[in-house]
Short mmCIF file of N, CA, C and O in Angstrom, two decimals:
data_model
loop_
_atom_site.label_atom_id
_atom_site.label_comp_id
_atom_site.label_asym_id
_atom_site.label_seq_id
_atom_site.Cartn_x
_atom_site.Cartn_y
_atom_site.Cartn_z
N UNK A 165 -78.18 -22.05 3.38
CA UNK A 165 -77.81 -21.04 4.73
C UNK A 165 -78.35 -21.52 5.47
O UNK A 165 -78.03 -21.78 6.98
N UNK A 166 -79.42 -22.61 5.85
CA UNK A 166 -79.97 -23.02 6.40
C UNK A 166 -79.23 -24.15 7.00
O UNK A 166 -79.52 -24.39 8.24
N UNK A 167 -78.53 -25.03 6.59
CA UNK A 167 -77.52 -26.02 6.99
C UNK A 167 -76.96 -25.57 7.85
O UNK A 167 -76.15 -26.22 8.60
N UNK A 168 -76.08 -24.62 7.11
CA UNK A 168 -75.23 -23.72 7.85
C UNK A 168 -75.56 -23.31 9.23
O UNK A 168 -74.98 -23.48 10.07
N UNK A 169 -76.75 -22.55 9.58
CA UNK A 169 -77.41 -22.11 10.64
C UNK A 169 -77.18 -23.74 11.87
O UNK A 169 -77.23 -23.31 12.50
N UNK A 170 -77.93 -24.26 11.19
CA UNK A 170 -78.18 -25.87 11.63
C UNK A 170 -77.13 -26.69 12.32
O UNK A 170 -77.12 -27.04 13.38
N UNK A 171 -75.97 -26.24 11.48
CA UNK A 171 -74.66 -26.79 11.94
C UNK A 171 -73.97 -26.01 13.20
O UNK A 171 -73.73 -26.62 14.21
N UNK A 172 -74.29 -24.49 12.74
CA UNK A 172 -73.88 -23.96 13.95
C UNK A 172 -74.42 -24.57 15.42
O UNK A 172 -73.76 -24.02 16.24
N UNK A 173 -75.95 -24.36 15.15
CA UNK A 173 -76.38 -24.49 16.45
C UNK A 173 -76.09 -26.14 16.93
O UNK A 173 -76.14 -25.95 18.17
N UNK A 174 -76.11 -26.99 16.03
CA UNK A 174 -75.59 -28.30 16.87
C UNK A 174 -74.38 -27.88 17.16
O UNK A 174 -74.27 -28.95 18.54
N UNK A 175 -73.55 -27.15 16.73
CA UNK A 175 -72.00 -27.58 17.37
C UNK A 175 -72.01 -26.71 18.77
O UNK A 175 -71.60 -26.86 19.96
N UNK A 176 -73.04 -25.81 18.58
CA UNK A 176 -73.13 -24.53 20.21
C UNK A 176 -73.91 -25.66 21.46
O UNK A 176 -73.33 -25.56 22.16
N UNK A 177 -75.00 -26.79 20.60
CA UNK A 177 -75.59 -27.44 21.66
C UNK A 177 -74.70 -28.50 22.26
O UNK A 177 -74.67 -28.76 23.34
N UNK A 178 -73.89 -28.80 21.00
CA UNK A 178 -73.03 -30.10 21.86
C UNK A 178 -71.69 -29.67 22.78
O UNK A 178 -71.51 -30.06 23.69
N UNK A 179 -71.35 -28.26 22.30
CA UNK A 179 -70.25 -27.45 23.21
C UNK A 179 -70.96 -27.34 24.36
O UNK A 179 -70.23 -27.79 25.60
N UNK A 180 -71.88 -26.63 24.57
CA UNK A 180 -73.00 -26.29 26.13
C UNK A 180 -73.17 -27.81 26.84
O UNK A 180 -72.95 -27.73 27.85
N UNK A 181 -73.47 -28.40 26.08
CA UNK A 181 -73.79 -29.74 26.95
C UNK A 181 -72.98 -30.84 27.35
O UNK A 181 -72.68 -30.95 28.75
N UNK A 182 -71.82 -30.75 26.82
CA UNK A 182 -70.94 -31.77 26.88
C UNK A 182 -70.30 -30.74 28.21
O UNK A 182 -69.48 -31.85 28.94
N UNK A 183 -69.56 -29.97 28.12
CA UNK A 183 -69.06 -29.08 29.05
C UNK A 183 -69.53 -28.47 30.00
O UNK A 183 -68.95 -28.83 31.18
N UNK A 184 -70.98 -28.50 29.76
CA UNK A 184 -71.50 -27.98 31.49
C UNK A 184 -72.15 -29.18 32.34
O UNK A 184 -72.00 -28.99 33.05
N UNK A 185 -72.08 -30.10 31.68
CA UNK A 185 -72.56 -31.42 32.04
C UNK A 185 -71.81 -32.01 33.20
O UNK A 185 -71.66 -32.50 34.43
N UNK A 186 -70.12 -32.55 32.52
CA UNK A 186 -69.32 -33.28 33.46
C UNK A 186 -68.37 -32.37 34.59
O UNK A 186 -68.48 -32.62 35.61
N UNK A 187 -68.08 -31.29 33.62
CA UNK A 187 -66.87 -30.14 34.27
C UNK A 187 -67.48 -28.92 35.00
O UNK A 187 -66.72 -28.53 35.79
N UNK A 188 -68.60 -28.88 34.40
CA UNK A 188 -69.38 -27.83 34.90
C UNK A 188 -68.96 -26.42 34.46
O UNK A 188 -69.65 -25.50 35.08
N UNK A 189 -68.35 -26.52 33.84
CA UNK A 189 -67.74 -25.38 33.05
C UNK A 189 -67.42 -25.10 31.85
O UNK A 189 -66.75 -26.17 31.31
N UNK A 190 -67.38 -24.04 31.05
CA UNK A 190 -67.08 -23.95 29.53
C UNK A 190 -65.74 -22.84 29.67
O UNK A 190 -65.43 -23.08 30.63
N UNK A 191 -65.18 -22.90 28.69
CA UNK A 191 -63.86 -22.10 28.78
C UNK A 191 -64.17 -20.88 29.08
O UNK A 191 -63.27 -20.31 30.26
N UNK A 192 -65.34 -20.13 28.88
CA UNK A 192 -65.66 -18.94 28.73
C UNK A 192 -65.61 -18.82 30.72
O UNK A 192 -65.22 -17.84 31.31
N UNK A 193 -66.27 -19.76 31.45
CA UNK A 193 -66.85 -19.48 32.55
C UNK A 193 -65.34 -20.03 33.13
O UNK A 193 -65.19 -19.42 34.55
N UNK A 194 -64.45 -20.99 33.13
CA UNK A 194 -63.62 -21.33 33.37
C UNK A 194 -62.81 -19.45 33.09
O UNK A 194 -61.93 -19.61 34.77
N UNK A 195 -62.48 -19.35 32.30
CA UNK A 195 -61.59 -18.15 32.08
C UNK A 195 -62.17 -17.00 33.39
O UNK A 195 -61.18 -16.12 33.74
N UNK A 196 -63.54 -16.81 33.71
CA UNK A 196 -64.26 -15.96 34.34
C UNK A 196 -64.38 -16.22 35.74
O UNK A 196 -64.53 -15.66 36.73
N UNK A 197 -63.62 -17.42 36.23
CA UNK A 197 -64.05 -18.08 37.38
C UNK A 197 -65.27 -18.33 38.10
O UNK A 197 -65.35 -18.23 39.49
N UNK A 198 -66.07 -18.79 36.96
CA UNK A 198 -67.29 -19.33 37.23
C UNK A 198 -67.70 -20.56 37.27
O UNK A 198 -66.79 -21.29 36.06
N UNK A 199 -69.07 -21.35 37.37
CA UNK A 199 -69.22 -22.72 37.66
C UNK A 199 -70.84 -23.02 37.42
O UNK A 199 -71.10 -21.90 38.66
N UNK A 200 -71.17 -23.44 36.92
CA UNK A 200 -72.93 -24.11 36.78
C UNK A 200 -73.16 -25.14 37.95
O UNK A 200 -72.53 -26.18 37.85
N UNK A 201 -74.07 -24.63 38.82
CA UNK A 201 -73.87 -25.95 39.92
C UNK A 201 -75.53 -26.12 39.96
O UNK A 201 -76.04 -24.94 39.74
N UNK A 202 -75.88 -27.26 40.19
CA UNK A 202 -77.26 -27.62 40.33
C UNK A 202 -77.60 -27.27 41.87
O UNK A 202 -76.60 -27.19 42.91
N UNK A 203 -78.82 -27.13 41.95
CA UNK A 203 -79.19 -26.17 43.04
C UNK A 203 -79.34 -27.44 44.40
O UNK A 203 -78.97 -27.00 45.85
N UNK A 204 -79.81 -28.71 44.03
CA UNK A 204 -79.58 -29.58 44.98
C UNK A 204 -78.41 -30.35 45.25
O UNK A 204 -78.12 -31.04 45.38
N UNK A 205 -77.32 -29.99 44.42
CA UNK A 205 -76.14 -30.39 44.64
C UNK A 205 -75.49 -31.46 43.85
O UNK A 205 -74.58 -32.07 43.72
N UNK A 206 -76.32 -32.04 43.05
CA UNK A 206 -76.18 -33.34 42.23
C UNK A 206 -75.67 -32.77 40.71
O UNK A 206 -75.80 -31.53 40.64
N UNK A 207 -74.85 -34.06 40.31
CA UNK A 207 -74.21 -33.13 39.36
C UNK A 207 -75.22 -33.20 38.21
O UNK A 207 -76.62 -33.57 37.99
N UNK A 208 -74.98 -32.06 36.97
CA UNK A 208 -76.08 -31.76 35.89
C UNK A 208 -76.07 -33.03 34.92
O UNK A 208 -74.39 -33.15 34.30
N UNK A 209 -76.94 -33.47 34.78
CA UNK A 209 -76.79 -34.33 33.23
C UNK A 209 -76.63 -33.86 32.26
O UNK A 209 -76.81 -32.79 32.02
N UNK A 210 -76.35 -35.16 31.02
CA UNK A 210 -76.52 -34.18 29.53
C UNK A 210 -77.25 -33.46 29.06
O UNK A 210 -77.66 -32.58 28.63
N UNK A 211 -78.91 -34.41 29.58
CA UNK A 211 -80.26 -33.71 28.92
C UNK A 211 -80.09 -32.44 29.85
O UNK A 211 -81.08 -31.21 29.04
N UNK A 212 -79.95 -32.65 30.98
CA UNK A 212 -79.94 -31.04 31.94
C UNK A 212 -79.59 -30.01 31.25
O UNK A 212 -79.95 -29.02 31.37
N UNK A 213 -78.02 -30.24 31.09
CA UNK A 213 -77.30 -29.24 30.55
C UNK A 213 -77.85 -28.53 28.70
O UNK A 213 -77.82 -27.88 28.62
N UNK A 214 -78.44 -29.81 28.46
CA UNK A 214 -79.03 -29.39 26.92
C UNK A 214 -80.19 -28.61 27.00
O UNK A 214 -80.26 -27.67 26.24
N UNK A 215 -81.39 -29.10 28.22
CA UNK A 215 -82.39 -27.85 28.57
C UNK A 215 -81.75 -26.40 29.09
O UNK A 215 -82.36 -25.90 28.13
N UNK A 216 -80.58 -26.52 29.47
CA UNK A 216 -80.03 -25.28 29.71
C UNK A 216 -79.72 -24.35 28.67
O UNK A 216 -79.59 -23.41 28.38
N UNK A 217 -78.56 -25.06 27.81
CA UNK A 217 -78.31 -24.90 26.55
C UNK A 217 -79.46 -24.09 25.74
O UNK A 217 -79.79 -23.10 25.17
N UNK A 218 -80.92 -25.05 25.75
CA UNK A 218 -82.31 -24.47 25.17
C UNK A 218 -82.76 -22.62 25.44
O UNK A 218 -83.40 -22.34 24.81
N UNK A 219 -82.52 -22.83 27.27
CA UNK A 219 -83.13 -21.21 27.61
C UNK A 219 -81.80 -20.24 26.39
O UNK A 219 -82.22 -19.34 26.48
N UNK A 220 -80.49 -20.49 26.63
CA UNK A 220 -79.96 -19.57 25.99
C UNK A 220 -80.16 -19.40 24.29
O UNK A 220 -79.94 -18.25 23.89
N UNK A 221 -80.55 -20.52 24.37
CA UNK A 221 -81.43 -20.17 22.30
C UNK A 221 -82.97 -19.33 22.37
O UNK A 221 -82.64 -18.79 21.35
N UNK A 222 -83.27 -18.86 23.21
CA UNK A 222 -84.67 -18.46 23.77
C UNK A 222 -84.20 -17.11 23.60
O UNK A 222 -85.40 -16.08 23.56
N UNK A 223 -83.25 -16.27 24.47
CA UNK A 223 -83.11 -15.31 24.38
C UNK A 223 -83.12 -14.06 23.09
O UNK A 223 -83.68 -13.28 23.69
N UNK A 224 -82.23 -14.86 22.12
CA UNK A 224 -82.26 -13.51 21.03
C UNK A 224 -84.05 -13.98 20.41
O UNK A 224 -84.32 -12.71 20.18
N UNK A 225 -84.88 -14.54 20.53
CA UNK A 225 -86.08 -14.83 20.66
C UNK A 225 -87.20 -13.96 21.06
O UNK A 225 -88.01 -13.41 20.55
N UNK A 226 -86.71 -13.75 22.26
CA UNK A 226 -87.57 -12.80 23.10
C UNK A 226 -87.19 -11.46 23.16
O UNK A 226 -87.22 -10.39 23.59
N UNK A 227 -86.23 -11.00 21.80
CA UNK A 227 -85.89 -9.78 21.68
C UNK A 227 -84.77 -9.29 22.74
O UNK A 227 -84.29 -8.26 23.39
N UNK A 228 -83.95 -10.07 23.71
CA UNK A 228 -83.11 -10.33 24.81
C UNK A 228 -84.01 -9.56 26.13
O UNK A 228 -83.29 -9.29 26.92
N UNK A 229 -85.33 -10.00 26.07
CA UNK A 229 -86.13 -8.96 27.11
C UNK A 229 -85.68 -10.42 28.54
O UNK A 229 -86.23 -9.90 29.28
N UNK A 230 -85.34 -11.69 28.07
CA UNK A 230 -85.34 -12.32 29.34
C UNK A 230 -83.90 -12.31 30.08
O UNK A 230 -84.04 -12.43 31.01
N UNK A 231 -83.12 -11.00 29.19
CA UNK A 231 -81.98 -10.95 30.33
C UNK A 231 -82.65 -9.99 31.15
O UNK A 231 -81.75 -9.81 32.51
N UNK A 232 -83.68 -9.49 31.13
CA UNK A 232 -83.88 -8.92 32.26
C UNK A 232 -84.29 -9.38 33.22
O UNK A 232 -84.68 -8.79 34.98
N UNK A 233 -84.40 -11.01 33.59
CA UNK A 233 -84.78 -11.42 35.04
C UNK A 233 -83.69 -11.28 35.58
O UNK A 233 -83.85 -11.39 36.29
N UNK A 234 -82.58 -11.17 35.27
CA UNK A 234 -81.36 -11.04 35.92
C UNK A 234 -81.42 -9.83 37.10
O UNK A 234 -81.14 -10.02 38.22
N UNK A 235 -82.15 -8.71 36.77
CA UNK A 235 -82.45 -8.03 37.40
C UNK A 235 -84.02 -8.17 38.25
O UNK A 235 -84.21 -7.35 39.64
N UNK A 236 -84.98 -8.69 37.48
CA UNK A 236 -85.96 -8.90 38.27
C UNK A 236 -86.51 -10.08 39.51
O UNK A 236 -87.46 -10.06 40.07
N UNK A 237 -85.53 -11.07 39.19
CA UNK A 237 -85.98 -12.24 39.94
C UNK A 237 -85.09 -11.87 41.05
O UNK A 237 -83.77 -11.40 41.20
N UNK A 238 -85.18 -12.39 41.98
CA UNK A 238 -85.06 -12.22 43.48
C UNK A 238 -83.13 -12.62 43.84
O UNK A 238 -82.47 -12.04 44.31
N UNK A 239 -83.06 -13.47 43.12
CA UNK A 239 -81.76 -14.04 42.86
C UNK A 239 -81.07 -13.78 41.91
O UNK A 239 -79.62 -14.47 41.90
N UNK A 240 -81.28 -13.18 41.10
CA UNK A 240 -80.51 -12.88 39.63
C UNK A 240 -80.42 -14.43 38.72
O UNK A 240 -79.24 -13.79 37.77
N UNK A 241 -81.70 -15.21 38.68
CA UNK A 241 -81.04 -16.07 38.04
C UNK A 241 -82.09 -16.10 36.50
O UNK A 241 -83.12 -15.87 36.82
N UNK A 242 -81.75 -16.01 35.45
CA UNK A 242 -82.16 -16.19 34.51
C UNK A 242 -83.12 -17.14 34.00
O UNK A 242 -83.17 -18.50 34.64
N UNK A 243 -84.05 -17.15 33.22
CA UNK A 243 -85.07 -18.57 33.19
C UNK A 243 -84.49 -20.13 32.49
O UNK A 243 -84.82 -20.76 33.22
N UNK A 244 -82.95 -19.64 32.03
CA UNK A 244 -82.48 -20.67 31.86
C UNK A 244 -81.85 -21.65 32.92
O UNK A 244 -81.77 -22.73 32.74
N UNK A 245 -81.73 -20.87 33.55
CA UNK A 245 -80.94 -21.35 35.02
C UNK A 245 -82.45 -21.64 36.00
O UNK A 245 -82.12 -22.93 36.71
N UNK A 246 -83.50 -21.28 35.68
CA UNK A 246 -84.69 -21.53 36.68
C UNK A 246 -85.67 -22.83 36.18
O UNK A 246 -85.59 -23.67 36.84
N UNK A 247 -85.75 -22.67 34.75
CA UNK A 247 -85.89 -23.99 34.31
C UNK A 247 -85.04 -25.52 34.50
O UNK A 247 -85.78 -26.40 34.54
N UNK A 248 -83.72 -25.38 34.57
CA UNK A 248 -82.54 -26.58 34.69
C UNK A 248 -82.48 -26.57 36.14
O UNK A 248 -81.58 -27.38 36.18
N UNK A 249 -82.92 -25.83 36.99
CA UNK A 249 -82.41 -26.18 38.61
C UNK A 249 -81.24 -25.64 39.07
O UNK A 249 -80.64 -26.39 39.72
N UNK A 250 -80.39 -24.58 38.23
CA UNK A 250 -78.82 -24.39 38.19
C UNK A 250 -79.00 -23.27 38.84
O UNK A 250 -79.43 -22.28 38.38
N UNK A 251 -77.96 -22.94 39.10
CA UNK A 251 -77.08 -21.50 39.14
C UNK A 251 -75.98 -21.22 38.92
O UNK A 251 -74.72 -22.27 38.65
N UNK A 252 -75.40 -19.95 38.59
CA UNK A 252 -73.90 -19.70 38.29
C UNK A 252 -73.00 -19.45 39.70
O UNK A 252 -73.42 -18.02 40.46
N UNK A 253 -71.67 -19.95 39.97
CA UNK A 253 -71.57 -19.52 41.11
C UNK A 253 -69.90 -19.32 40.97
O UNK A 253 -69.49 -19.55 39.66
N UNK A 254 -69.39 -18.21 41.56
CA UNK A 254 -67.99 -17.41 41.42
C UNK A 254 -67.39 -18.43 42.34
O UNK A 254 -67.37 -18.92 43.31
N UNK A 255 -66.32 -19.06 41.44
CA UNK A 255 -65.08 -20.23 41.75
C UNK A 255 -64.20 -19.67 42.43
O UNK A 255 -63.38 -20.33 43.27
N UNK A 256 -63.52 -18.63 41.79
CA UNK A 256 -62.46 -18.32 42.13
C UNK A 256 -62.54 -16.05 42.20
O UNK A 256 -63.35 -15.96 41.73
N UNK A 257 -61.64 -15.71 43.54
CA UNK A 257 -61.64 -14.29 43.10
C UNK A 257 -61.53 -13.40 41.98
O UNK A 257 -60.53 -13.94 40.98
N UNK A 258 -62.43 -12.85 41.30
CA UNK A 258 -62.01 -11.63 40.78
C UNK A 258 -60.46 -10.85 40.50
O UNK A 258 -60.08 -10.99 41.87
N UNK A 259 -59.68 -10.98 39.60
CA UNK A 259 -58.53 -10.51 39.77
C UNK A 259 -58.68 -8.78 40.29
O UNK A 259 -59.50 -8.11 39.89
N UNK A 260 -58.15 -8.38 41.54
CA UNK A 260 -58.16 -7.02 41.52
C UNK A 260 -57.25 -6.21 41.18
O UNK A 260 -56.42 -6.50 40.78
N UNK A 261 -57.74 -4.75 41.16
CA UNK A 261 -57.29 -4.13 40.27
C UNK A 261 -56.44 -2.99 41.86
O UNK A 261 -57.12 -2.88 42.69
N UNK A 262 -54.82 -3.51 41.42
CA UNK A 262 -54.19 -2.45 42.64
C UNK A 262 -53.81 -1.25 42.05
O UNK A 262 -53.74 -1.18 40.65
N UNK A 263 -53.83 -0.65 43.18
CA UNK A 263 -54.12 1.17 42.74
C UNK A 263 -52.81 1.42 42.64
O UNK A 263 -51.43 1.00 43.19
N UNK A 264 -52.44 2.52 42.20
CA UNK A 264 -50.78 2.85 41.59
C UNK A 264 -50.27 3.40 42.84
O UNK A 264 -50.95 4.10 43.75
#
């Protein structure tokens, strides 16, 4: 069971690190029209993307209390964005619902 957990964690870390560092978007963010950007405008390195992923891993460990940062922090940036110096921006306008 421990080896399966380690494999899942490793694959997740690899996925988020590689896709967030170069292209700045994972598949889910691309579908939602979002992108991860560094606050200073420089591209995110693989190490910084891995640090950001580490922040994702802390959310379940804090009983999801870390998600409250979205409402508490003035810019709505959760801990993993503050630690890595990143933010998530909308790159495309979401699809509008047309009224009948």
